[in-house]
Amino acid sequence: MIFSYTYKVRASDCGLTTNMELVGAFNCVEDICSEYLAALGMTGIYLSKTYGVTWVYTKHKMQIFKPLPWLSPYTVKCFLSKMSKVTTVVDFAFYDESGDLAIYSQLEMCLIDLNTSRISALSAVGFDKLEVHKSILPGSFSRFAVTNATQKDRVVVKNSNIDCNNHTNNTEYIRLLLDSYPMEHLRTRRIKSIEVNYINQSRLGEELVISVAAEDNCHKVVFTRGDTQIIKCEIFFDK
């Protein structure tokens, strides 16, 4: 099943420019994913009450092709593109008012048992019976390692970073990541794509170290808590 939603770019989606920024795009994907799961009758809230499981993000890849200006309408097509025994991938294609592809996002998710914190099979809630469609863009998640990274920032998880699952919200990592860069860097270098691997959870009051390995237009970023990796990212800038 393919769902289609039409919105306008809101002021809260924008940042340094009058276009939808990275944090705004991540928030949109999270909101649209929630609406999509609600339409399927598979929200995390329903599954937690009924089956004792909830959704967690494991990977997120976003490619940005064109700007979406403030107040401009855009349409998002959302569908399942992959399914394994324990993970599913949801694709989000953002089209501008001319019908051109502006943003393409792929989000991998799995179910976590709230009692054991172990991964649960999708078949336990009947999710494996849903229809899967072919991705609009070819390719898949990449395999990358972050090595020889230099510490750029040290942050403490605050109240506003926490979501209803009592861990750091996925988009909050993007805010913290961008805060670790100089303002001028973000003003002059456009992000073309970003891939995030969510490896472990972080919680209120924990200290996270943000380290970056930069080579030309590719930056690899890792968040760590002591010796434990929390997330890692691969970012490509336009120059």
Tab-separated table of C-alpha atoms in Angstrom:
chain	number	residue	atom	x	y	z
A	1	MET	CA	0.000	0.000	0.000
A	2	ILE	CA	1.329	3.428	-1.010
A	3	PHE	CA	0.235	6.452	1.015
A	4	SER	CA	0.416	9.996	-0.311
A	5	TYR	CA	0.427	13.114	1.860
A	6	THR	CA	0.521	16.783	0.810
A	7	TYR	CA	1.899	19.489	3.112
A	8	LYS	CA	3.410	22.966	3.062
A	9	VAL	CA	6.915	23.720	4.300
A	10	ARG	CA	6.465	25.278	7.738
A	11	ALA	CA	8.624	27.871	9.436
A	12	SER	CA	9.678	25.241	11.979
A	13	ASP	CA	11.035	23.110	9.106
A	14	CYS	CA	13.493	25.874	8.165
A	15	GLY	CA	16.675	27.062	9.831
A	16	LEU	CA	19.664	28.927	8.444
A	17	THR	CA	17.837	29.419	5.144
A	18	THR	CA	14.208	29.828	4.110
A	19	ASN	CA	14.245	26.247	2.800
A	20	MET	CA	13.480	23.013	4.631
A	21	GLU	CA	16.615	22.156	6.591
A	22	LEU	CA	17.982	18.758	7.623
A	23	VAL	CA	16.370	18.738	11.078
A	24	GLY	CA	13.051	19.770	9.542
A	25	ALA	CA	13.265	16.965	6.981
A	26	PHE	CA	14.075	14.390	9.687
A	27	ASN	CA	11.127	15.632	11.746
A	28	CYS	CA	8.855	15.361	8.705
A	29	VAL	CA	9.919	11.768	8.087
A	30	GLU	CA	9.248	10.906	11.729
A	31	ASP	CA	5.803	12.560	11.646
A	32	ILE	CA	4.805	11.009	8.315
A	33	CYS	CA	6.046	7.597	9.419
A	34	SER	CA	3.830	7.852	12.507
A	35	GLU	CA	0.826	8.758	10.346
A	36	TYR	CA	1.603	5.907	7.963
A	37	LEU	CA	1.872	3.378	10.791
A	38	ALA	CA	-1.400	4.717	12.223
A	39	ALA	CA	-3.098	4.127	8.869
A	40	LEU	CA	-1.761	0.568	8.947
A	41	GLY	CA	-2.976	0.113	12.533
A	42	MET	CA	0.610	-0.483	13.657
A	43	THR	CA	1.642	2.510	15.789
A	44	GLY	CA	4.188	1.997	18.538
A	45	ILE	CA	1.608	3.028	21.143
A	46	TYR	CA	-0.900	0.419	19.952
A	47	LEU	CA	1.750	-2.312	19.683
A	48	SER	CA	3.143	-1.535	23.140
A	49	LYS	CA	-0.294	-1.857	24.750
A	50	THR	CA	-1.345	-4.904	22.735
A	51	TYR	CA	1.870	-6.890	22.249
A	52	GLY	CA	4.414	-5.311	24.596
A	53	VAL	CA	6.664	-4.229	21.712
A	54	THR	CA	7.463	-0.892	20.072
A	55	TRP	CA	9.264	0.449	17.014
A	56	VAL	CA	12.851	1.655	17.060
A	57	TYR	CA	14.839	3.106	14.187
A	58	THR	CA	17.978	1.212	13.199
A	59	LYS	CA	19.122	3.073	10.051
A	60	HIS	CA	18.127	6.215	8.184
A	61	LYS	CA	19.424	7.378	4.814
A	62	MET	CA	18.383	10.720	3.329
A	63	GLN	CA	19.352	12.186	-0.044
A	64	ILE	CA	18.601	15.858	-0.788
A	65	PHE	CA	18.317	16.885	-4.450
A	66	LYS	CA	16.397	20.161	-4.493
A	67	PRO	CA	15.430	22.818	-1.935
A	68	LEU	CA	11.861	22.975	-0.646
A	69	PRO	CA	11.160	26.681	0.074
A	70	TRP	CA	9.133	27.968	3.000
A	71	LEU	CA	5.351	27.788	2.418
A	72	SER	CA	5.754	25.796	-0.796
A	73	PRO	CA	3.564	22.684	-1.127
A	74	TYR	CA	5.176	19.272	-1.371
A	75	THR	CA	3.844	15.743	-1.632
A	76	VAL	CA	5.315	12.710	0.093
A	77	LYS	CA	4.751	9.169	-1.134
A	78	CYS	CA	5.365	6.619	1.599
A	79	PHE	CA	5.551	2.832	1.307
A	80	LEU	CA	7.264	-0.321	2.517
A	81	SER	CA	10.193	-1.276	0.280
A	82	LYS	CA	11.884	-4.145	2.147
A	83	MET	CA	10.981	-6.745	4.711
A	84	SER	CA	13.026	-9.325	6.585
A	85	LYS	CA	12.073	-11.440	9.582
A	86	VAL	CA	13.017	-8.659	11.995
A	87	THR	CA	13.406	-5.398	10.018
A	88	THR	CA	11.391	-3.358	7.562
A	89	VAL	CA	12.329	-0.358	5.411
A	90	VAL	CA	9.939	2.524	4.751
A	91	ASP	CA	10.661	4.825	1.785
A	92	PHE	CA	9.647	8.492	1.668
A	93	ALA	CA	9.737	10.361	-1.665
A	94	PHE	CA	9.321	14.137	-1.320
A	95	TYR	CA	8.129	15.852	-4.524
A	96	ASP	CA	8.034	19.633	-4.990
A	97	GLU	CA	5.081	21.465	-6.566
A	98	SER	CA	6.557	20.859	-10.050
A	99	GLY	CA	6.597	17.103	-9.456
A	100	ASP	CA	10.383	16.882	-9.193
A	101	LEU	CA	11.975	14.608	-6.604
A	102	ALA	CA	13.410	16.885	-3.894
A	103	ILE	CA	14.246	14.479	-1.038
A	104	TYR	CA	14.429	10.695	-0.828
A	105	SER	CA	14.562	9.014	2.540
A	106	GLN	CA	14.762	5.371	3.602
A	107	LEU	CA	14.128	4.373	7.197
A	108	GLU	CA	14.890	0.916	8.595
A	109	MET	CA	12.975	-0.096	11.716
A	110	CYS	CA	12.587	-3.085	13.984
A	111	LEU	CA	10.415	-4.100	16.914
A	112	ILE	CA	11.838	-4.215	20.437
A	113	ASP	CA	10.276	-6.215	23.271
A	114	LEU	CA	9.663	-3.742	26.097
A	115	ASN	CA	10.261	-6.360	28.792
A	116	THR	CA	13.424	-8.006	27.489
A	117	SER	CA	14.807	-5.256	25.176
A	118	ARG	CA	15.339	-7.983	22.594
A	119	ILE	CA	14.411	-7.688	18.915
A	120	SER	CA	11.008	-9.185	18.140
A	121	ALA	CA	9.944	-10.863	14.888
A	122	LEU	CA	7.630	-8.779	12.685
A	123	SER	CA	5.379	-11.826	12.366
A	124	ALA	CA	4.526	-11.495	16.068
A	125	VAL	CA	2.245	-8.545	15.196
A	126	GLY	CA	1.344	-9.583	11.636
A	127	PHE	CA	3.465	-6.868	10.028
A	128	ASP	CA	5.156	-9.393	7.735
A	129	LYS	CA	1.898	-9.828	5.790
A	130	LEU	CA	1.893	-6.233	4.484
A	131	GLU	CA	2.592	-5.383	0.840
A	132	VAL	CA	6.122	-4.362	-0.217
A	133	HIS	CA	6.873	-2.093	-3.210
A	134	LYS	CA	10.004	-1.452	-5.258
A	135	SER	CA	12.117	1.539	-4.203
A	136	ILE	CA	11.958	4.543	-6.519
A	137	LEU	CA	15.742	5.004	-6.330
A	138	PRO	CA	18.232	2.113	-6.579
A	139	GLY	CA	20.723	1.363	-3.851
A	140	SER	CA	20.632	0.369	-0.206
A	141	PHE	CA	22.243	1.215	3.094
A	142	SER	CA	26.015	1.353	2.968
A	143	ARG	CA	28.541	-0.249	5.285
A	144	PHE	CA	30.932	2.279	6.752
A	145	ALA	CA	33.247	2.545	9.714
A	146	VAL	CA	34.378	5.652	11.568
A	147	THR	CA	38.124	5.566	12.196
A	148	ASN	CA	40.723	8.160	13.232
A	149	ALA	CA	37.980	10.550	14.340
A	150	THR	CA	38.768	13.727	16.281
A	151	GLN	CA	36.633	14.803	19.223
A	152	LYS	CA	34.566	17.874	18.337
A	153	ASP	CA	32.060	18.202	21.147
A	154	ARG	CA	30.869	16.758	24.439
A	155	VAL	CA	27.172	16.954	25.330
A	156	VAL	CA	24.852	15.828	28.104
A	157	VAL	CA	21.432	14.406	27.226
A	158	LYS	CA	18.814	16.895	28.483
A	159	ASN	CA	15.084	16.689	29.188
A	160	SER	CA	14.148	18.117	25.765
A	161	ASN	CA	16.184	15.399	24.000
A	162	ILE	CA	14.029	12.580	25.440
A	163	ASP	CA	10.959	11.072	23.756
A	164	CYS	CA	8.097	8.854	24.958
A	165	ASN	CA	10.350	5.776	24.873
A	166	ASN	CA	12.541	7.434	27.540
A	167	HIS	CA	15.581	7.588	25.280
A	168	THR	CA	17.139	10.265	23.077
A	169	ASN	CA	14.874	11.016	20.132
A	170	ASN	CA	16.374	10.123	16.754
A	171	THR	CA	16.150	13.648	15.353
A	172	GLU	CA	17.803	15.082	18.463
A	173	TYR	CA	21.042	13.397	17.397
A	174	ILE	CA	20.895	15.422	14.168
A	175	ARG	CA	20.489	18.649	16.161
A	176	LEU	CA	23.455	17.760	18.348
A	177	LEU	CA	25.512	16.774	15.313
A	178	LEU	CA	24.867	20.083	13.537
A	179	ASP	CA	25.622	22.012	16.732
A	180	SER	CA	29.117	20.494	16.714
A	181	TYR	CA	29.925	22.269	13.410
A	182	PRO	CA	30.930	25.922	12.990
A	183	MET	CA	28.067	28.102	11.734
A	184	GLU	CA	30.045	29.199	8.677
A	185	HIS	CA	30.559	25.585	7.622
A	186	LEU	CA	26.807	24.973	7.599
A	187	ARG	CA	26.140	28.256	5.770
A	188	THR	CA	28.559	27.552	2.934
A	189	ARG	CA	28.399	23.770	2.476
A	190	ARG	CA	25.115	22.079	1.574
A	191	ILE	CA	24.470	18.559	2.828
A	192	LYS	CA	23.738	16.277	-0.146
A	193	SER	CA	23.128	13.068	1.806
A	194	ILE	CA	23.351	11.604	5.269
A	195	GLU	CA	23.151	8.045	6.543
A	196	VAL	CA	22.666	7.328	10.239
A	197	ASN	CA	23.112	4.000	12.023
A	198	TYR	CA	21.356	3.881	15.403
A	199	ILE	CA	23.445	1.357	17.344
A	200	ASN	CA	22.604	1.835	21.029
A	201	GLN	CA	20.237	4.005	23.026
A	202	SER	CA	21.210	6.963	25.195
A	203	ARG	CA	19.234	8.305	28.128
A	204	LEU	CA	18.733	11.344	30.304
A	205	GLY	CA	21.869	12.680	31.987
A	206	GLU	CA	24.348	10.603	29.996
A	207	GLU	CA	27.405	12.308	28.529
A	208	LEU	CA	28.071	11.752	24.832
A	209	VAL	CA	31.251	12.522	22.916
A	210	ILE	CA	30.897	13.598	19.268
A	211	SER	CA	33.901	12.820	17.048
A	212	VAL	CA	34.397	13.529	13.341
A	213	ALA	CA	36.663	12.049	10.662
A	214	ALA	CA	36.617	14.495	7.724
A	215	GLU	CA	38.019	13.807	4.260
A	216	ASP	CA	37.144	16.240	1.452
A	217	ASN	CA	33.358	16.314	1.126
A	218	CYS	CA	32.753	13.159	3.216
A	219	HIS	CA	32.469	13.431	6.992
A	220	LYS	CA	32.035	10.410	9.239
A	221	VAL	CA	30.684	11.125	12.711
A	222	VAL	CA	30.351	8.933	15.779
A	223	PHE	CA	28.588	9.522	19.110
A	224	THR	CA	30.084	7.511	21.964
A	225	ARG	CA	29.340	6.930	25.637
A	226	GLY	CA	32.629	5.752	27.080
A	227	ASP	CA	33.705	2.895	24.812
A	228	THR	CA	30.163	2.300	23.505
A	229	GLN	CA	29.069	3.600	20.113
A	230	ILE	CA	25.591	5.155	20.229
A	231	ILE	CA	25.178	6.270	16.607
A	232	LYS	CA	27.415	6.740	13.589
A	233	CYS	CA	26.799	8.891	10.509
A	234	GLU	CA	28.200	9.339	7.041
A	235	ILE	CA	27.602	12.804	5.570
A	236	PHE	CA	28.362	14.041	2.062
A	237	PHE	CA	28.604	17.791	1.456
A	238	ASP	CA	28.391	19.440	-1.964
A	239	LYS	CA	31.962	20.781	-1.747
